[in-house]
Amino acid sequence: MSKKIGWGILGCGKIAKKMATDLRLVADADLRFVAARQPQHAVAFAREFNVPNAGDYFDLVRRPDVDVIYVATPHGLHDEHVRLCLENGKAVLCEKAFTINARQAQELIALAKTRGLFLMEAFWTRFLPHYEKAREVITTLGNIRYVQAEFGFKPTPPVADRIYNPALGGGSLLDIGVYPVFLALDVLGKPDEIAAVMSPATTGVDEQCAIRFQYANGALAQLFSSFSVNLATGADIAGTRGRLRLTHRFHGPTAQLEYYPGPVDTRQLIETERAKGNGYEYEARHVTKCLQQGLTESPVRPLRDTLLLMETLDAIRKQMGLVYPADCI
């Protein structure tokens, strides 16, 4: 009989609620504690999702019955919160963006390895059925020549502080631009050249940014993120033997796959498994199995991929001239 894995959630926002819901769909995952900076918020969260225990962050990391903690706070706080968990002997699944910069990511990875603890970036897209299928289809497209992806929406009032606050790593790139960048890296690998420009918000962070990756073999990626406009938030991967389109919200479980062996009128819809929950159950199931097997790193989303993403985001920000206070520490 498989060992039950005790889960805790640090942070009680919208994404934490989705994970709490989806953990119910994961065999051998048992949500035992939720924590918020203000304990009364955790108590309300626990009541809503029938979690037996609630408290503050320090209460959570000291729980002997919690094996892994899902860090669901804004990315500007990830360095502090992941470090707290690791220093108290807890495995961690941390939301994206993993940290504000690559330096923070390197330090957390080194700490996890020193402590012999599991650490993974919660890049849910990588575990979704439609994306797993997309990766299969991409291998049939021949020589990949072009990747295009965009993610854009207009934040509705009241706008969360993290959106435009430099101290919290605000701006479209780290909040939503991580998805197009992730896709290009996953399909084409590390670019040989990066060019990027931004439209700054009044706070100095990027309200929108346009990115171009160039590769020595001639492949190109065009990536875009925006808080100025609502976009289709789709993606295209084109090769010498066909094109694959990931439709609206390409990064999430509702996206569809459209295969084009030729021109636009050759469209073929590819059926994939649909998520029973919000889509977070797949990464949670993977982490649960990793812990049951005694792994300290995911074979699907290894830490080298997380570090490459953070290094690439740093390089993009350098091109745009975007510096956060955390970069100067």
Coordinates of C-alpha atoms in Angstrom, one line a residue:
M1 CA 0.0 0.0 0.0
S2 CA 1.4 3.4 -1.0
K3 CA 2.3 5.9 1.6
K4 CA -0.1 8.9 2.1
I5 CA 1.7 12.2 1.4
G6 CA 0.8 15.0 3.7
W7 CA 0.3 18.3 1.9
G8 CA 0.3 21.9 3.2
I9 CA -0.5 25.1 1.3
L10 CA 1.3 28.3 2.0
G11 CA -0.9 31.2 0.9
C12 CA -4.6 31.3 0.6
G13 CA -5.4 33.2 -2.6
K14 CA -7.2 32.1 -5.8
I15 CA -4.6 29.7 -7.0
A16 CA -4.4 28.0 -3.6
K17 CA -8.1 27.4 -3.7
K18 CA -7.8 25.7 -7.1
M19 CA -5.0 23.4 -5.8
A20 CA -7.0 22.6 -2.6
T21 CA -9.9 21.5 -4.8
D22 CA -7.7 19.4 -7.1
L23 CA -5.8 17.7 -4.4
R24 CA -9.0 15.8 -3.7
L25 CA -8.6 14.1 -7.0
V26 CA -5.1 12.8 -6.2
A27 CA -4.9 9.4 -4.6
D28 CA -2.5 9.3 -1.7
A29 CA -2.5 13.1 -1.3
D30 CA -3.9 14.4 2.0
L31 CA -4.2 18.2 2.5
R32 CA -3.5 18.6 6.2
F33 CA -2.7 22.2 6.8
V34 CA -3.2 25.6 5.2
A35 CA -1.4 28.8 6.2
A36 CA -1.7 32.5 5.7
R37 CA 0.2 35.5 6.9
Q38 CA -3.0 36.4 8.8
P39 CA -4.1 33.1 10.5
Q40 CA -7.8 34.1 10.4
H41 CA -7.7 33.9 6.6
A42 CA -6.3 30.4 6.8
V43 CA -9.0 29.4 9.3
A44 CA -11.7 30.6 6.8
F45 CA -9.9 28.8 4.0
A46 CA -9.7 25.6 6.0
R47 CA -13.4 25.8 6.8
E48 CA -14.3 26.2 3.1
F49 CA -12.2 23.3 1.9
N50 CA -12.6 21.0 4.9
V51 CA -8.9 21.1 5.9
P52 CA -8.3 19.9 9.4
N53 CA -5.6 22.4 10.5
A54 CA -4.8 26.1 9.8
G55 CA -2.4 28.8 11.1
D56 CA 0.5 31.0 10.0
Y57 CA 3.5 30.1 8.0
F58 CA 5.6 29.1 11.0
D59 CA 2.9 26.8 12.3
L60 CA 2.8 25.1 8.8
V61 CA 6.6 24.5 8.5
R62 CA 6.7 23.0 12.0
R63 CA 4.0 20.4 11.3
P64 CA 5.5 16.9 11.5
D65 CA 2.6 15.4 9.4
V66 CA 3.2 17.7 6.4
D67 CA 5.6 16.3 3.9
V68 CA 5.4 18.8 1.1
I69 CA 4.3 22.5 0.9
Y70 CA 2.7 24.1 -2.1
V71 CA 3.9 27.8 -2.1
A72 CA 1.1 29.8 -3.6
T73 CA 2.1 33.3 -2.7
P74 CA 3.0 36.1 -5.3
H75 CA 6.4 35.3 -7.0
G76 CA 8.0 38.3 -5.3
L77 CA 7.8 36.4 -2.1
H78 CA 8.8 33.0 -3.3
D79 CA 12.5 33.3 -2.3
E80 CA 11.5 34.0 1.3
H81 CA 8.8 31.4 1.6
V82 CA 10.5 28.5 -0.2
R83 CA 13.6 29.2 1.9
L84 CA 11.5 29.0 5.1
C85 CA 10.1 25.7 4.0
L86 CA 13.4 24.1 3.0
E87 CA 15.1 25.3 6.2
N88 CA 12.5 23.5 8.2
G89 CA 12.9 20.3 6.3
K90 CA 9.9 20.4 4.0
A91 CA 9.7 19.4 0.3
V92 CA 8.4 22.2 -1.9
L93 CA 6.2 22.7 -5.0
C94 CA 6.6 26.4 -5.8
E95 CA 4.4 28.4 -8.1
K96 CA 5.9 30.3 -11.1
A97 CA 7.6 32.5 -11.7
F98 CA 9.8 30.4 -9.5
T99 CA 11.7 33.5 -8.2
I100 CA 12.4 37.1 -9.2
N101 CA 15.8 36.3 -10.7
A102 CA 18.2 33.4 -11.4
R103 CA 20.4 34.2 -8.4
Q104 CA 17.5 33.5 -6.1
A105 CA 16.7 30.3 -8.0
Q106 CA 20.3 29.1 -7.8
E107 CA 20.4 29.7 -4.1
L108 CA 17.1 27.8 -3.4
I109 CA 18.2 24.9 -5.6
A110 CA 21.5 24.7 -3.8
L111 CA 19.7 24.8 -0.4
A112 CA 17.4 22.0 -1.5
K113 CA 20.3 19.8 -2.7
T114 CA 22.3 20.5 0.5
R115 CA 19.3 19.4 2.6
G116 CA 18.4 16.5 0.3
L117 CA 14.8 17.8 -0.2
F118 CA 12.5 17.7 -3.1
L119 CA 12.0 21.0 -4.9
M120 CA 10.0 21.6 -8.1
E121 CA 8.6 24.6 -10.0
A122 CA 4.8 24.4 -10.3
F123 CA 4.7 24.7 -14.1
W124 CA 1.3 23.0 -14.4
T125 CA 1.3 23.3 -18.2
R126 CA 4.1 20.8 -18.5
F127 CA 1.8 18.1 -16.9
L128 CA -1.5 18.7 -18.7
P129 CA -2.7 16.1 -21.1
H130 CA -3.1 18.4 -24.0
Y131 CA 0.5 19.6 -23.6
E132 CA 1.8 16.1 -23.3
K133 CA 0.0 15.3 -26.6
A134 CA 1.3 18.5 -28.1
R135 CA 4.9 17.4 -27.4
E136 CA 4.2 14.1 -29.2
V137 CA 2.8 15.9 -32.2
I138 CA 5.7 18.4 -32.4
T139 CA 8.0 15.4 -33.0
T140 CA 6.1 14.8 -36.3
L141 CA 6.3 18.4 -37.6
G142 CA 9.8 18.0 -39.1
N143 CA 12.4 20.7 -38.6
I144 CA 10.8 23.3 -36.3
R145 CA 11.3 26.8 -37.8
Y146 CA 8.9 29.0 -35.9
V147 CA 7.3 29.3 -32.5
Q148 CA 4.8 32.1 -31.8
A149 CA 2.9 32.6 -28.5
E150 CA 1.2 35.5 -26.7
F151 CA -0.6 36.0 -23.4
G152 CA -2.5 39.2 -22.6
F153 CA -5.3 40.5 -20.5
K154 CA -6.4 43.8 -19.0
P155 CA -6.5 43.5 -15.2
T156 CA -9.8 44.4 -13.8
P157 CA -10.1 46.8 -10.8
P158 CA -9.2 46.5 -8.0
V159 CA -5.8 45.6 -9.6
A160 CA -3.6 43.4 -7.3
D161 CA -0.6 45.1 -6.0
R162 CA 1.8 42.5 -7.4
I163 CA 0.8 43.4 -11.0
Y164 CA 2.7 46.7 -11.2
N165 CA 4.9 46.7 -8.0
P166 CA 8.6 46.5 -8.8
A167 CA 9.3 45.2 -5.2
L168 CA 7.1 42.2 -6.0
G169 CA 8.6 41.5 -9.4
G170 CA 5.6 43.2 -11.1
G171 CA 5.0 43.4 -14.8
S172 CA 3.7 41.2 -17.5
L173 CA 6.9 39.2 -18.1
L174 CA 7.2 37.4 -14.8
D175 CA 3.4 37.2 -14.3
I176 CA 2.2 35.8 -17.6
G177 CA 5.1 36.1 -20.1
V178 CA 6.7 33.1 -18.4
Y179 CA 4.2 30.9 -20.4
P180 CA 5.3 32.0 -23.9
V181 CA 9.0 31.9 -22.9
F182 CA 8.5 28.4 -21.4
L183 CA 7.0 27.2 -24.6
A184 CA 9.8 28.5 -26.8
L185 CA 12.4 27.0 -24.5
D186 CA 10.7 23.6 -24.3
V187 CA 10.3 23.4 -28.1
L188 CA 13.5 25.1 -29.4
G189 CA 15.8 25.1 -26.4
K190 CA 18.1 27.9 -25.2
P191 CA 18.2 30.7 -27.8
D192 CA 21.5 31.9 -29.3
E193 CA 20.3 35.5 -29.4
I194 CA 17.6 37.4 -27.5
A195 CA 16.0 40.7 -28.4
A196 CA 13.3 42.3 -26.3
V197 CA 11.5 45.7 -25.8
M198 CA 8.9 46.8 -23.4
S199 CA 6.2 49.4 -22.9
P200 CA 6.7 50.6 -19.3
A201 CA 3.9 51.1 -16.8
T202 CA 4.1 54.2 -14.6
T203 CA 5.9 52.2 -12.0
G204 CA 8.7 51.3 -14.4
V205 CA 7.8 47.6 -14.9
D206 CA 6.7 46.2 -18.2
E207 CA 3.1 46.7 -19.1
Q208 CA 3.8 44.8 -22.2
C209 CA 6.8 43.2 -23.8
A210 CA 7.8 41.8 -27.2
I211 CA 10.5 39.2 -27.4
R212 CA 12.4 37.5 -30.2
F213 CA 14.6 34.4 -29.9
Q214 CA 17.0 33.5 -32.7
Y215 CA 18.7 30.2 -33.2
A216 CA 21.9 29.3 -35.1
N217 CA 19.9 26.8 -37.2
G218 CA 17.6 29.7 -38.4
A219 CA 14.6 29.0 -36.2
L220 CA 12.8 31.9 -34.6
A221 CA 10.4 32.5 -31.8
Q222 CA 8.2 35.6 -31.4
L223 CA 6.7 36.0 -27.9
F224 CA 4.5 38.7 -26.4
S225 CA 2.8 39.5 -23.1
S226 CA 0.6 42.4 -22.1
F227 CA -1.5 43.9 -19.4
S228 CA -2.7 46.5 -21.9
V229 CA -4.9 44.4 -24.1
N230 CA -6.9 41.2 -24.1
L231 CA -5.3 38.7 -26.5
A232 CA -6.2 35.3 -28.0
T233 CA -3.5 33.8 -25.7
G234 CA -2.7 31.1 -28.3
A235 CA 0.4 29.5 -29.6
D236 CA 1.7 28.1 -32.9
I237 CA 4.6 25.7 -33.6
A238 CA 5.5 25.4 -37.3
G239 CA 7.8 22.9 -38.8
T240 CA 8.7 21.7 -42.3
R241 CA 6.1 19.0 -42.2
G242 CA 3.2 20.8 -40.5
R243 CA 1.9 23.3 -37.9
L244 CA 0.3 22.8 -34.5
R245 CA -1.9 25.4 -32.9
L246 CA -2.7 25.5 -29.2
T247 CA -5.9 27.5 -29.0
H248 CA -7.1 30.1 -26.4
R249 CA -5.4 29.8 -23.1
F250 CA -2.8 27.6 -24.6
H251 CA -1.2 27.0 -21.2
G252 CA -4.3 25.7 -19.5
P253 CA -6.5 22.6 -19.6
T254 CA -9.2 24.0 -21.8
A255 CA -6.9 24.6 -24.8
Q256 CA -7.5 22.5 -27.9
L257 CA -4.9 21.2 -30.4
E258 CA -5.3 22.0 -34.1
Y259 CA -3.0 20.2 -36.5
Y260 CA -2.4 21.6 -40.0
P261 CA -0.4 19.3 -42.3
G262 CA -0.8 21.9 -45.0
P263 CA -2.6 25.3 -45.5
V264 CA -5.3 26.6 -43.1
D265 CA -8.0 24.5 -44.7
T266 CA -6.3 21.3 -43.7
R267 CA -7.2 21.8 -40.0
Q268 CA -7.5 18.6 -38.0
L269 CA -8.7 18.7 -34.3
I270 CA -6.8 16.4 -32.0
E271 CA -8.7 15.0 -29.1
T272 CA -7.1 14.9 -25.6
E273 CA -8.1 14.0 -22.1
R274 CA -10.0 16.8 -20.3
A275 CA -9.2 17.7 -16.8
K276 CA -11.7 16.6 -14.1
G277 CA -10.6 19.5 -11.9
N278 CA -8.9 22.8 -12.5
G279 CA -5.9 21.1 -14.1
Y280 CA -3.6 21.3 -11.0
E281 CA -4.2 17.7 -10.2
Y282 CA -1.7 16.5 -12.7
E283 CA 1.3 18.2 -11.2
A284 CA 0.1 17.4 -7.7
R285 CA -0.2 13.7 -8.7
H286 CA 3.4 13.8 -10.1
V287 CA 4.8 15.4 -7.0
T288 CA 3.0 12.9 -4.8
K289 CA 4.5 10.0 -6.8
C290 CA 8.0 11.6 -6.7
L291 CA 7.9 11.8 -2.9
Q292 CA 6.6 8.2 -2.6
Q293 CA 9.6 7.1 -4.7
G294 CA 12.0 9.2 -2.5
L295 CA 13.1 11.5 -5.3
T296 CA 14.5 14.9 -4.6
E297 CA 13.9 16.3 -8.2
S298 CA 11.3 15.8 -10.8
P299 CA 12.3 13.9 -13.9
V300 CA 9.7 15.8 -15.9
R301 CA 10.4 19.3 -14.7
P302 CA 14.0 19.1 -13.5
L303 CA 15.6 22.0 -11.8
R304 CA 17.9 22.7 -14.7
D305 CA 14.9 23.6 -16.8
T306 CA 13.7 26.0 -14.1
L307 CA 17.1 27.6 -13.9
L308 CA 17.2 28.0 -17.7
L309 CA 13.9 29.7 -17.6
M310 CA 14.9 32.1 -14.9
E311 CA 18.3 32.9 -16.6
T312 CA 16.4 33.6 -19.9
L313 CA 13.9 35.9 -18.1
D314 CA 16.9 37.7 -16.6
A315 CA 18.4 38.1 -20.1
I316 CA 15.1 39.4 -21.4
R317 CA 14.8 42.0 -18.6
K318 CA 18.4 43.1 -19.3
Q319 CA 17.5 43.7 -22.9
M320 CA 14.4 45.8 -21.8
G321 CA 16.3 47.6 -19.1
L322 CA 14.0 46.3 -16.3
V323 CA 15.7 46.1 -12.9
Y324 CA 14.0 45.0 -9.7
P325 CA 15.1 46.0 -6.2
A326 CA 15.8 42.3 -5.6
D327 CA 18.5 42.4 -8.3
C328 CA 20.5 44.9 -6.4
I329 CA 20.8 42.9 -3.1

